[in-house]
PDB file of C-alpha atoms and ligand atoms in Angstrom:
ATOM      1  CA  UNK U1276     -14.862  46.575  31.099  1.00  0.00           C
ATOM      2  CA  UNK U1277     -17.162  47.862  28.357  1.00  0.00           C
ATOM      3  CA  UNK U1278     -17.357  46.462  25.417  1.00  0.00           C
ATOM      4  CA  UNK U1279     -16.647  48.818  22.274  1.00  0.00           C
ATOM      5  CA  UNK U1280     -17.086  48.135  18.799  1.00  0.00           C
ATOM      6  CA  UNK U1281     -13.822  47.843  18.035  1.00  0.00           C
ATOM      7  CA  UNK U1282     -12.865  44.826  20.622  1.00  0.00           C
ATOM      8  CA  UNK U1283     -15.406  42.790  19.669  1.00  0.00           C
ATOM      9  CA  UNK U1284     -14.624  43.289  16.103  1.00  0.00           C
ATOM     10  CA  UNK U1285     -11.281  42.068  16.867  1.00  0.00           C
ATOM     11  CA  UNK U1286     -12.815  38.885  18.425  1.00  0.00           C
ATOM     12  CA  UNK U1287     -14.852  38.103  15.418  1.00  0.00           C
ATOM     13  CA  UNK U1288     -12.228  38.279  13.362  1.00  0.00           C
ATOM     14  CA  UNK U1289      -9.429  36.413  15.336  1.00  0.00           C
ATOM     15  CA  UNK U1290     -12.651  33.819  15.823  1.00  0.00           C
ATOM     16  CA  UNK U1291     -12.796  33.018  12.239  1.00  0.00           C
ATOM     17  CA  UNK U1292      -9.028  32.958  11.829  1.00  0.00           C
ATOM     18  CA  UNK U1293      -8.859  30.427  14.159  1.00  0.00           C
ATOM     19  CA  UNK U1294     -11.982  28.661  12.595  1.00  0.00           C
ATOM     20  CA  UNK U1295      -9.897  29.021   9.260  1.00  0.00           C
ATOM     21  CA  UNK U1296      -6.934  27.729  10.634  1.00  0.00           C
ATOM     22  CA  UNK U1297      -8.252  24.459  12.079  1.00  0.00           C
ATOM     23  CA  UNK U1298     -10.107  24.004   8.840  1.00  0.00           C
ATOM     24  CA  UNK U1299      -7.036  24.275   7.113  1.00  0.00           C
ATOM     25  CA  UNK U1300      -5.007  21.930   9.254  1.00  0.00           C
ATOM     26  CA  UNK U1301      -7.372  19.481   9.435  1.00  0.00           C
ATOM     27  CA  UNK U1302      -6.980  17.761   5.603  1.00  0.00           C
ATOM     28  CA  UNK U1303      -2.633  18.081   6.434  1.00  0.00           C
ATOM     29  CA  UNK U1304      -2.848  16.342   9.767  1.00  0.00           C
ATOM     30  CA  UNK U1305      -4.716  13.367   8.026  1.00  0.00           C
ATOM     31  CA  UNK U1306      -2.284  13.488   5.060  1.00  0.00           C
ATOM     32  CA  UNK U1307       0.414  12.950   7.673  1.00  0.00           C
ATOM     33  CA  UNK U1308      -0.882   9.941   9.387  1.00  0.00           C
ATOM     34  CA  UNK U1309       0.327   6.421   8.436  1.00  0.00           C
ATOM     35  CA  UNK U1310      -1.813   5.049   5.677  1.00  0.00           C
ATOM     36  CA  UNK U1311      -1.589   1.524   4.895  1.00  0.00           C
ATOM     37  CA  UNK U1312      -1.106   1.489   0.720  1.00  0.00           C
ATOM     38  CA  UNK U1313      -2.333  -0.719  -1.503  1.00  0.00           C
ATOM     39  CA  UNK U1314       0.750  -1.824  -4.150  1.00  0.00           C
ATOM     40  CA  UNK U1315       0.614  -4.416  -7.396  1.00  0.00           C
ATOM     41  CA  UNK U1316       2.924  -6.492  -8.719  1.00  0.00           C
ATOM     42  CA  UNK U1317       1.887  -8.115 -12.103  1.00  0.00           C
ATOM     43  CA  UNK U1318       2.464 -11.393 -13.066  1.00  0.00           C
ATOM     44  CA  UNK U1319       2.810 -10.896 -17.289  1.00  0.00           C
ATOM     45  CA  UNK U1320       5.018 -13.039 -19.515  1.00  0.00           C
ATOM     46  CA  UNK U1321       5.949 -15.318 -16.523  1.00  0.00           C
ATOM     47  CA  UNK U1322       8.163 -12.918 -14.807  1.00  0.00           C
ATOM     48  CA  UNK U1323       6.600 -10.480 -11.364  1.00  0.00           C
ATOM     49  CA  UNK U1324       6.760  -6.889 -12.422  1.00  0.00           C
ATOM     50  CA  UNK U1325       7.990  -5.475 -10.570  1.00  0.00           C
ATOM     51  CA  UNK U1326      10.716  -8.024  -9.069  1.00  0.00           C
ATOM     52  CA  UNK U1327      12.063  -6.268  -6.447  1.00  0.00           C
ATOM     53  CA  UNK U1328       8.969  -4.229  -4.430  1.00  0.00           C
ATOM     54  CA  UNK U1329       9.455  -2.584  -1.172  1.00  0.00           C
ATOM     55  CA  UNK U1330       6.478  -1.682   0.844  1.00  0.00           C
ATOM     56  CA  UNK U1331       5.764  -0.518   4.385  1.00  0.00           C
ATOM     57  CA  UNK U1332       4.538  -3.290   6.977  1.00  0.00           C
ATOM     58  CA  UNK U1333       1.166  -2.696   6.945  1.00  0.00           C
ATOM     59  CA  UNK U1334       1.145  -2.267   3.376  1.00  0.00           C
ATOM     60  CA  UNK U1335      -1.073  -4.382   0.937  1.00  0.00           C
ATOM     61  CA  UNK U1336       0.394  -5.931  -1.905  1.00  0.00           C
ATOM     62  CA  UNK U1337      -1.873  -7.297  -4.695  1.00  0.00           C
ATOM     63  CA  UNK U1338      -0.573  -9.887  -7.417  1.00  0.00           C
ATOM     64  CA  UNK U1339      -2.606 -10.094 -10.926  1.00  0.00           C
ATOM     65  CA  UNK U1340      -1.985 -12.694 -13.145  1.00  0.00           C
ATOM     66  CA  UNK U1341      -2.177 -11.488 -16.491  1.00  0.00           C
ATOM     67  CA  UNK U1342      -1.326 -14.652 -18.188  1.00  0.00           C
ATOM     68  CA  UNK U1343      -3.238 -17.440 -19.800  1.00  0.00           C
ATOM     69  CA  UNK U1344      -2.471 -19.897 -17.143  1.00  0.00           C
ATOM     70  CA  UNK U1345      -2.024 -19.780 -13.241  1.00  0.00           C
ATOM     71  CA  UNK U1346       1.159 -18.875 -11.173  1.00  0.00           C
ATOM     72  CA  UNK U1347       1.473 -18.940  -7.533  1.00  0.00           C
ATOM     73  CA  UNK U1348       3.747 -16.120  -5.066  1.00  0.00           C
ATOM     74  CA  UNK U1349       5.278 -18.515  -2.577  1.00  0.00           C
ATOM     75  CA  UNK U1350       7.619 -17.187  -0.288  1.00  0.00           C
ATOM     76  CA  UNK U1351      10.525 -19.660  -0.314  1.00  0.00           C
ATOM     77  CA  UNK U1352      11.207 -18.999   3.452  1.00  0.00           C
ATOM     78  CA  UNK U1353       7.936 -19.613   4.449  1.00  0.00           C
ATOM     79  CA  UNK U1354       6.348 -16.421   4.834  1.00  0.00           C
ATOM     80  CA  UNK U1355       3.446 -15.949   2.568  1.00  0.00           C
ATOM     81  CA  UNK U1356       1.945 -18.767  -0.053  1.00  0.00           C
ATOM     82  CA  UNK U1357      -1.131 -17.428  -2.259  1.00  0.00           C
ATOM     83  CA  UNK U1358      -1.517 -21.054  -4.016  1.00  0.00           C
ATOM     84  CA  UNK U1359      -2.687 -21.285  -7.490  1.00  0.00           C
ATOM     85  CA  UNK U1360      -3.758 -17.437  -8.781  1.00  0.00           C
ATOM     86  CA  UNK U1361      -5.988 -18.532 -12.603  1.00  0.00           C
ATOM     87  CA  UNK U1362      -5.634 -16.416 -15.350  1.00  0.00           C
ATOM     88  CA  UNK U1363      -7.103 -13.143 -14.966  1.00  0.00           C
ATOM     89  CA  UNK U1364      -7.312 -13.420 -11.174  1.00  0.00           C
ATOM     90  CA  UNK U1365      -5.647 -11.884  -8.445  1.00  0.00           C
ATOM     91  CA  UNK U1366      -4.406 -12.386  -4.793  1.00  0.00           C
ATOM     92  CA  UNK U1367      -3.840  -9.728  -1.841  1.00  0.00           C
ATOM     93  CA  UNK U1368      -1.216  -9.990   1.027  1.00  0.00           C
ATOM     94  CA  UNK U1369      -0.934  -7.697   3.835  1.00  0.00           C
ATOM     95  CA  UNK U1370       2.513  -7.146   4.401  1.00  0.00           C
ATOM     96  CA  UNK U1371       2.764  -7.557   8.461  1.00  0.00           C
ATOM     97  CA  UNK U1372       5.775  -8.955   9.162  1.00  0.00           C
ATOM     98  CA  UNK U1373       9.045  -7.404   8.180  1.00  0.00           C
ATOM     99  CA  UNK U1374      12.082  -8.575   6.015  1.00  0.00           C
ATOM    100  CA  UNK U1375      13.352  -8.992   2.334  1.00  0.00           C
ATOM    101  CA  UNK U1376      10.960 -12.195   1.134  1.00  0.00           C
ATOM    102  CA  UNK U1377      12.161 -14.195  -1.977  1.00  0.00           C
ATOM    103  CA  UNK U1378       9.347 -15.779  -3.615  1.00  0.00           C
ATOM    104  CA  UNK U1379       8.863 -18.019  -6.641  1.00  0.00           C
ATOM    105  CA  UNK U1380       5.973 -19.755  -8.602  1.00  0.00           C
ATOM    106  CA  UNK U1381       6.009 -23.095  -7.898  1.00  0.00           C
ATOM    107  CA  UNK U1382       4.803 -23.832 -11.476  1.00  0.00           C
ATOM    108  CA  UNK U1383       7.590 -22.071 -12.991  1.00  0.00           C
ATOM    109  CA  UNK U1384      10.226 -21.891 -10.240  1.00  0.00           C
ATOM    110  CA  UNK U1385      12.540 -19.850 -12.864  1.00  0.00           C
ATOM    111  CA  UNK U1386      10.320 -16.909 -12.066  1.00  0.00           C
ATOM    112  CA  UNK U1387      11.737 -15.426  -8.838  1.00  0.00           C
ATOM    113  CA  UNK U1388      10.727 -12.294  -7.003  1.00  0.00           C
ATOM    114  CA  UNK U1389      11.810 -10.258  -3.691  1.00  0.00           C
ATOM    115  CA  UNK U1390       9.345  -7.907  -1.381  1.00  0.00           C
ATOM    116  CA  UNK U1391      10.797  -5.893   1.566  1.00  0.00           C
ATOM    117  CA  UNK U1392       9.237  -5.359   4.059  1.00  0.00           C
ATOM    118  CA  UNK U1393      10.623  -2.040   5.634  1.00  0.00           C
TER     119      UNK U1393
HETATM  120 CU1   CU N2420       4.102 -19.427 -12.808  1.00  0.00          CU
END
């Protein structure tokens, strides 16, 4: 079959469609894969703010202590313990397992907190 102008024409231009259309696709299929997220809670005033987070397992949840003296995030089930946190510091959990987690400071167990884990 001979090969015209025209045809091949055609094939250059449904080439870079296609070339256009992966390239276009490609930032969207990333967007829609499960990314772990990175979340904070702060610990200001001696209360967590938020105190109710929910997060994805998988998810990363960072507690900053923004008061003058240390706190802890001690699940009272059990779960997850980040001992003392000093002022200005902070502490990161990866939230694997799932569940609704209470959690208190130790120091100041008026201060009570809940992360789901969905
Ligand atoms: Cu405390």
């Amino acid at each position: 079959m001979p090969v015209n102008a025209s045809s091949y024409r055609t094939a250059a231009v449904f080439a870079a469609g296609l070339t256009l259309l992966c390239w276009s696709m490609g930032p969207a299929a990333a967007a829609d894969a499960p990314k772990a997220a990175t979340l904070t809670v702060a610990i200001d005033g001696t209360t967590f703010q938020p105190a109710m987070l929910t997060v994805k397992a998988g998810d990363s949840v960072t507690w900053v202590n923004k008061d003058p003296f240390p706190h802890t995030v001690t699940s009272a089930a059990g779960g997850f313990d980040s001992r003392e946190i000093a002022p200005g510091k902070s502490w990161k959990y990866t939230a694997a397992k799932k569940g609704e987690f209470t959690y208190v400071c130790i120091f100041h167990p008026t201060m009570s907190a809940t992360l789901k884990v969905e």
